[in-house]
């Protein structure tokens, strides 16, 4: 018996201009790396990780903000094939093909600030201010660490132990370089 597979057309509302240019010429097959309610992460044929964000998502590098309300009810899961044709990504689920078209999406160009002129004290102050913003406005499952139901692997990847201990590399000092912090990361209570 042949299953009938419907096609649903979605539109990229906005996206990283470099990503949209890359997708205009891309052909081949990729794979869904992970799927969440608001974001689907996809590996392209060239192993580049990109994100498809639901409506209302923020513009970010290597991200397309789409007109999808949510991804959670669409049957998308890790390991599913994604077909790439110029300007179109097709996610194949059991019951449907979801096509995301990039034509007409607003393109934005990120402006990367230079931090070269900042000394260690200024960088530490900026990191503290950023941490306060994330603590006040962030959500669990990313920068603030795992959700309460996270597996121990997810907790480790997100930089927090299952017991809530903070890794020593997350505690900064003006003399700690990012390379040193990454190399010396371990959990402590």
XYZ file of N, CA and C in Angstrom:
567
model
N 0.843 -1.181 0.000
C 0.000 0.000 0.000
C 0.886 1.241 0.000
N 0.552 2.211 -0.809
C 1.308 3.451 -0.909
C 0.677 4.494 0.004
N 1.508 5.142 0.833
C 0.945 6.187 1.693
C 0.919 7.504 0.928
N -0.125 8.244 1.150
C -0.241 9.558 0.533
C 0.491 10.549 1.409
N 1.354 11.298 0.816
C 2.177 12.245 1.556
C 1.843 13.651 1.066
N 1.279 14.457 1.939
C 0.929 15.811 1.540
C 2.123 16.735 1.693
N 2.106 17.824 0.942
C 3.187 18.805 1.024
C 2.642 20.081 1.640
N 3.359 20.599 2.607
C 2.986 21.851 3.251
C 4.069 22.877 2.946
N 3.648 24.018 2.422
C 4.600 25.076 2.109
C 4.744 26.050 3.250
N 5.962 26.237 3.697
C 6.282 27.231 4.716
C 7.206 28.259 4.077
N 7.281 29.413 4.700
C 8.089 30.491 4.156
C 9.075 30.974 5.202
N 10.306 31.212 4.766
C 11.282 31.874 5.635
C 10.925 33.354 5.634
N 10.659 33.900 6.798
C 10.300 35.312 6.940
C 11.559 36.174 6.922
N 12.599 35.710 7.611
C 13.865 36.440 7.650
C 14.995 35.449 7.863
N 16.195 35.919 7.600
C 17.335 35.044 7.814
C 18.656 35.741 7.604
N 19.673 35.090 8.101
C 21.058 35.499 7.934
C 21.336 35.553 6.427
N 21.750 36.708 5.909
C 21.958 36.895 4.464
C 22.969 35.896 3.901
N 24.020 35.604 4.636
C 25.019 34.640 4.158
C 24.406 33.245 4.044
N 23.543 32.878 4.986
C 22.884 31.576 4.939
C 21.934 31.500 3.755
N 21.148 32.547 3.544
C 20.210 32.542 2.421
C 20.964 32.427 1.099
N 22.078 33.125 0.964
C 22.889 33.025 -0.254
C 23.421 31.598 -0.428
N 23.864 30.990 0.648
C 24.364 29.614 0.626
C 23.261 28.647 0.176
N 22.043 28.836 0.695
C 20.936 27.932 0.379
C 20.420 28.105 -1.047
N 20.648 29.275 -1.639
C 20.193 29.505 -3.023
C 20.828 28.543 -4.020
N 22.010 28.040 -3.722
C 22.712 27.166 -4.660
C 22.868 25.730 -4.145
N 22.401 25.464 -2.948
C 22.662 24.169 -2.319
C 21.745 23.074 -2.849
N 22.351 21.931 -3.151
C 21.617 20.730 -3.547
C 22.165 19.560 -2.739
N 21.299 18.614 -2.443
C 21.751 17.409 -1.770
C 20.838 17.051 -0.619
N 21.311 16.126 0.197
C 20.515 15.658 1.317
C 21.240 15.914 2.625
N 20.494 16.456 3.582
C 20.990 16.665 4.924
C 20.162 15.844 5.887
N 20.230 16.208 7.158
C 19.517 15.444 8.167
C 19.112 16.363 9.319
N 17.976 16.054 9.947
C 17.553 16.765 11.150
C 18.480 16.329 12.280
N 19.164 17.293 12.895
C 20.069 16.991 13.996
C 19.307 16.931 15.314
N 18.351 17.849 15.508
C 17.511 17.852 16.706
C 16.276 18.701 16.423
N 15.212 18.414 17.153
C 13.955 19.138 16.951
C 13.341 19.489 18.297
N 12.896 20.730 18.391
C 12.288 21.246 19.603
C 11.005 21.972 19.226
N 10.279 22.472 20.190
C 9.036 23.178 19.915
C 9.254 24.393 19.029
N 10.287 25.188 19.283
C 10.488 26.438 18.571
C 11.607 26.403 17.532
N 12.434 25.350 17.532
C 13.594 25.304 16.650
C 13.857 23.885 16.152
N 14.236 23.795 14.881
C 14.725 22.536 14.303
C 16.149 22.813 13.834
N 17.089 21.994 14.279
C 18.483 22.117 13.867
C 18.743 21.090 12.770
N 19.342 21.545 11.671
C 19.542 20.715 10.487
C 21.011 20.749 10.076
N 21.547 19.587 9.730
C 22.877 19.508 9.141
C 22.700 19.506 7.629
N 23.368 20.430 6.950
C 23.281 20.522 5.495
C 24.138 19.427 4.866
N 24.058 19.249 3.541
C 24.914 18.264 2.882
C 26.405 18.494 3.151
N 26.807 19.727 3.397
C 28.202 20.038 3.713
C 28.504 19.997 5.199
N 27.608 19.413 6.004
C 27.784 19.291 7.458
C 27.756 20.628 8.184
N 27.120 21.634 7.614
C 26.964 22.926 8.281
C 25.685 22.855 9.115
N 25.751 23.233 10.377
C 24.579 23.227 11.241
C 23.824 24.537 11.076
N 22.534 24.431 10.720
C 21.682 25.609 10.584
C 20.443 25.399 11.436
N 19.722 26.480 11.702
C 18.516 26.394 12.529
C 17.315 26.947 11.771
N 16.180 26.295 11.962
C 14.898 26.782 11.480
C 14.106 27.163 12.715
N 13.768 28.431 12.826
C 13.074 28.940 14.002
C 11.598 29.133 13.681
N 10.746 28.928 14.659
C 9.310 29.172 14.490
C 9.042 30.679 14.499
N 7.854 31.045 14.062
C 7.430 32.449 14.015
C 7.727 33.138 15.346
N 8.248 34.344 15.250
C 8.556 35.122 16.449
C 9.947 34.869 16.996
N 10.682 33.946 16.384
C 12.052 33.692 16.820
C 12.950 34.867 16.474
N 14.081 34.908 17.110
C 15.033 35.994 16.860
C 15.942 35.665 15.695
N 16.326 36.698 14.951
C 17.339 36.526 13.926
C 18.642 36.169 14.632
N 19.344 35.204 14.058
C 20.616 34.753 14.622
C 21.460 34.195 13.486
N 22.765 34.112 13.680
C 23.607 33.537 12.636
C 23.143 32.123 12.261
N 23.222 31.824 10.965
C 22.851 30.505 10.423
C 21.434 30.094 10.804
N 20.518 31.058 10.843
C 19.133 30.792 11.242
C 18.162 31.389 10.247
N 17.106 30.613 9.948
C 15.966 31.119 9.193
C 14.788 31.194 10.151
N 14.153 32.349 10.257
C 12.916 32.483 11.023
C 11.794 32.217 10.030
N 10.957 31.231 10.327
C 9.904 30.811 9.404
C 8.534 31.271 9.885
N 7.518 30.998 9.065
C 6.149 31.328 9.459
C 5.449 30.155 10.151
N 6.186 29.125 10.540
C 5.609 28.001 11.286
C 5.246 28.466 12.690
N 4.080 28.063 13.181
C 3.686 28.409 14.552
C 4.547 27.677 15.569
N 4.839 26.429 15.284
C 5.590 25.569 16.182
C 6.082 24.383 15.361
N 7.100 23.704 15.840
C 7.577 22.501 15.158
C 7.108 21.241 15.872
N 6.628 21.358 17.107
C 6.363 20.189 17.935
C 5.258 19.271 17.416
N 4.285 19.774 16.712
C 3.170 18.948 16.243
C 3.342 18.507 14.791
N 4.526 18.624 14.236
C 4.725 18.337 12.816
C 5.418 17.005 12.551
N 5.698 16.239 13.579
C 6.295 14.925 13.393
C 7.762 14.935 12.995
N 8.466 15.985 13.341
C 9.885 16.089 12.999
C 10.720 15.528 14.138
N 11.701 14.702 13.783
C 12.590 14.168 14.808
C 13.996 13.989 14.247
N 14.943 13.876 15.150
C 16.344 13.702 14.761
C 16.495 12.486 13.859
N 17.348 12.644 12.856
C 17.624 11.548 11.946
C 16.816 11.572 10.660
N 15.768 12.386 10.605
C 14.955 12.448 9.389
C 15.707 13.179 8.284
N 15.454 12.753 7.059
C 16.123 13.343 5.899
C 15.586 14.741 5.604
N 16.485 15.584 5.110
C 16.128 16.926 4.659
C 16.720 17.071 3.256
N 15.857 17.369 2.292
C 16.320 17.552 0.914
C 16.566 19.039 0.676
N 17.669 19.347 0.010
C 18.017 20.723 -0.321
C 17.993 20.892 -1.832
N 17.230 21.856 -2.280
C 17.222 22.292 -3.673
C 17.375 23.806 -3.607
N 17.825 24.446 -4.674
C 18.051 25.888 -4.590
C 16.854 26.665 -4.019
N 17.084 27.279 -2.853
C 16.070 28.102 -2.205
C 14.966 27.353 -1.495
N 15.066 26.020 -1.402
C 14.004 25.228 -0.759
C 14.624 24.108 0.078
N 14.143 23.982 1.314
C 14.499 22.854 2.175
C 13.236 22.026 2.335
N 13.314 20.715 2.180
C 12.155 19.854 2.355
C 12.441 18.855 3.463
N 11.672 18.957 4.534
C 11.784 18.025 5.650
C 10.752 16.934 5.418
N 11.209 15.683 5.380
C 10.301 14.560 5.124
C 9.926 13.896 6.434
N 8.650 13.962 6.763
C 8.144 13.272 7.945
C 7.327 12.072 7.468
N 6.776 11.302 8.402
C 5.992 10.124 8.039
C 4.752 10.499 7.226
N 4.097 11.603 7.553
C 2.845 11.956 6.869
C 2.929 13.128 5.915
N 4.015 13.862 5.928
C 4.024 15.076 5.107
C 5.438 15.455 4.682
N 5.473 16.304 3.714
C 6.714 16.959 3.314
C 6.535 18.430 3.640
N 7.413 18.948 4.441
C 7.362 20.354 4.825
C 8.419 21.091 4.017
N 7.965 21.966 3.154
C 8.893 22.719 2.308
C 9.047 24.132 2.856
N 10.268 24.534 3.105
C 10.571 25.883 3.578
C 11.232 26.625 2.417
N 10.561 27.658 1.927
C 11.045 28.459 0.806
C 11.750 29.709 1.332
N 12.930 30.005 0.788
C 13.669 31.182 1.236
C 13.403 32.416 0.382
N 12.796 32.240 -0.778
C 12.532 33.374 -1.672
C 11.684 34.425 -0.959
N 12.108 35.674 -0.997
C 11.364 36.782 -0.400
C 11.640 37.021 1.072
N 12.482 36.195 1.677
C 12.796 36.395 3.101
C 13.611 37.677 3.279
N 13.333 38.414 4.342
C 14.146 39.590 4.674
C 15.526 39.112 5.082
N 16.537 39.701 4.481
C 17.904 39.312 4.792
C 18.527 40.329 5.741
N 19.241 39.850 6.717
C 19.934 40.753 7.631
C 21.412 40.386 7.651
N 22.206 41.367 7.932
C 23.661 41.214 7.965
C 24.140 41.506 9.386
N 24.652 40.494 10.072
C 25.120 40.737 11.440
C 26.325 41.674 11.455
N 26.348 42.530 12.433
C 27.490 43.424 12.638
C 28.219 42.911 13.868
N 29.394 42.399 13.654
C 30.161 41.838 14.756
C 30.988 42.927 15.423
N 30.785 43.109 16.710
C 31.572 44.142 17.401
C 33.009 43.675 17.612
N 33.918 44.607 17.606
C 35.310 44.294 17.919
C 35.506 44.467 19.419
N 36.069 43.468 20.031
C 36.349 43.523 21.467
C 37.827 43.762 21.733
N 38.596 43.988 20.673
C 40.049 44.120 20.792
C 40.474 45.269 21.700
N 39.705 46.337 21.748
C 40.097 47.507 22.540
C 39.744 47.361 24.021
N 38.991 46.333 24.370
C 38.579 46.163 25.765
C 39.637 45.398 26.552
N 39.934 45.896 27.712
C 40.861 45.210 28.598
C 40.137 44.137 29.394
N 40.863 43.336 30.151
C 40.254 42.257 30.933
C 39.158 42.734 31.893
N 39.344 43.867 32.530
C 38.327 44.385 33.449
C 37.042 44.759 32.728
N 37.186 45.387 31.555
C 36.010 45.748 30.760
C 35.280 44.508 30.266
N 36.031 43.499 29.827
C 35.414 42.252 29.376
C 34.686 41.555 30.517
N 35.287 41.559 31.699
C 34.643 40.945 32.861
C 33.354 41.691 33.219
N 33.371 43.021 33.151
C 32.169 43.807 33.441
C 31.082 43.523 32.410
N 31.468 43.423 31.136
C 30.497 43.115 30.083
C 29.912 41.721 30.289
N 30.751 40.749 30.650
C 30.272 39.387 30.895
C 29.302 39.352 32.070
N 29.575 40.126 33.114
C 28.683 40.188 34.272
C 27.336 40.797 33.881
N 27.375 41.875 33.086
C 26.127 42.507 32.636
C 25.324 41.550 31.764
N 26.000 40.826 30.888
C 25.326 39.857 30.025
C 24.712 38.744 30.862
N 25.441 38.258 31.865
C 24.919 37.218 32.743
C 23.644 37.692 33.447
N 23.625 38.937 33.913
C 22.421 39.478 34.569
C 21.230 39.487 33.612
N 21.478 39.886 32.366
C 20.401 39.889 31.367
C 19.880 38.483 31.093
N 20.787 37.527 30.954
C 20.386 36.146 30.693
C 19.600 35.593 31.883
N 20.066 35.855 33.085
C 19.360 35.379 34.276
C 17.951 35.975 34.361
N 17.813 37.242 33.987
C 16.515 37.920 34.081
C 15.568 37.530 32.954
N 16.096 37.283 31.755
C 15.218 37.106 30.594
C 15.376 35.783 29.860
N 16.317 34.956 30.263
C 16.571 33.704 29.550
C 15.589 32.618 29.930
N 15.717 31.462 29.267
C 14.874 30.321 29.587
C 15.739 29.079 29.733
N 15.283 28.151 30.531
C 16.000 26.895 30.763
C 16.102 26.105 29.470
N 17.180 25.363 29.349
C 17.375 24.534 28.173
C 18.454 25.079 27.279
N 19.106 26.134 27.687
C 20.165 26.734 26.881
C 21.160 27.407 27.784
N 21.256 28.754 27.668
C 22.238 29.518 28.424
C 22.057 29.382 29.930
N 20.845 29.156 30.398
C 20.612 29.043 31.840
C 20.758 27.613 32.341
N 21.168 26.738 31.470
C 21.344 25.357 31.891
C 20.134 24.513 31.563
N 20.201 23.268 31.945
C 19.181 22.307 31.553
C 17.844 22.518 32.261
N 16.821 21.938 31.654
C 15.504 21.912 32.287
C 15.573 20.927 33.451
N 14.619 20.978 34.377
C 14.654 20.051 35.513
C 14.627 18.574 35.099
N 14.076 18.256 33.932
C 13.968 16.866 33.492
C 15.088 16.456 32.538
N 16.126 17.270 32.421
C 17.219 16.989 31.483
C 17.981 15.729 31.874
N 18.445 15.023 30.855
C 19.282 13.855 31.095
C 20.653 14.324 31.600
N 21.433 13.402 32.147
C 22.756 13.786 32.639
C 23.650 14.225 31.483
N 23.460 13.647 30.276
C 24.248 14.064 29.105
C 23.906 15.506 28.733
N 22.607 15.831 28.684
C 22.209 17.205 28.356
C 22.745 18.170 29.398
N 22.687 17.781 30.661
C 23.198 18.637 31.728
C 24.685 18.890 31.543
N 25.432 17.855 31.158
C 26.869 18.017 30.957
C 27.157 18.914 29.762
N 26.404 18.735 28.687
C 26.613 19.547 27.489
C 26.298 21.014 27.760
N 25.273 21.269 28.548
C 24.881 22.640 28.843
C 25.722 23.263 29.950
N 26.687 22.521 30.473
C 27.635 23.109 31.413
C 27.199 23.129 32.855
N 26.303 22.238 33.235
C 25.850 22.167 34.617
C 25.779 20.708 35.019
N 26.141 20.409 36.228
C 26.042 19.031 36.676
C 24.593 18.725 37.020
N 24.192 17.450 37.028
C 22.826 17.095 37.402
C 22.476 17.519 38.821
N 23.484 17.721 39.674
C 23.221 18.118 41.050
C 23.122 19.631 41.216
N 23.337 20.366 40.122
C 23.234 21.816 40.196
C 24.545 22.521 40.444
N 25.631 21.759 40.541
C 26.936 22.388 40.746
C 27.324 23.168 39.499
N 28.082 24.202 39.686
C 28.525 25.035 38.571
C 29.932 24.629 38.166
N 30.177 24.459 36.862
C 31.546 24.123 36.472
C 32.483 25.280 36.788
N 33.710 24.949 37.168
C 34.659 26.002 37.534
C 34.932 26.935 36.362
N 34.789 26.445 35.122
C 35.066 27.297 33.975
C 33.984 28.360 33.799
N 32.826 28.189 34.420
C 31.761 29.181 34.292
C 31.985 30.355 35.234
N 32.829 30.161 36.238
C 33.143 31.262 37.148
C 34.336 32.002 36.565
N 34.165 33.266 36.314
C 35.241 33.989 35.638
C 35.996 34.888 36.598
N 37.167 35.218 36.161
C 37.971 36.206 36.856
C 38.604 37.045 35.756
N 38.936 38.287 36.036
C 39.520 39.125 34.993
C 40.800 38.548 34.382
N 41.501 37.659 35.123
C 42.752 37.111 34.601
C 42.542 35.797 33.847
N 41.311 35.239 33.864
C 41.060 33.960 33.216
C 40.803 34.180 31.733
N 41.581 33.523 30.894
C 41.348 33.606 29.455
C 40.328 32.542 29.069
N 39.569 32.751 27.969
C 38.605 31.739 27.535
C 39.263 30.386 27.281
N 40.461 30.377 26.694
C 41.139 29.109 26.417
C 41.465 28.374 27.716
N 41.962 29.119 28.714
C 42.277 28.507 29.997
C 41.013 27.976 30.653
N 39.952 28.756 30.628
C 38.694 28.331 31.242
C 38.167 27.061 30.598
N 38.188 26.991 29.254
C 37.700 25.811 28.558
C 38.556 24.598 28.878
N 39.865 24.784 28.944
C 40.772 23.668 29.181
C 40.686 23.160 30.614
N 40.278 24.012 31.539
C 40.281 23.621 32.941
C 38.883 23.396 33.496
N 37.907 23.208 32.622
C 36.521 23.063 33.054
C 36.302 21.740 33.779
N 35.801 21.819 34.995
C 35.364 20.638 35.714
C 34.299 21.073 36.711
N 33.483 20.123 37.149
C 32.391 20.476 38.046
C 32.860 20.524 39.484
N 32.328 21.497 40.199
C 32.598 21.593 41.621
C 31.360 22.161 42.295
N 31.173 21.797 43.520
C 29.960 22.213 44.231
C 30.102 23.558 44.702
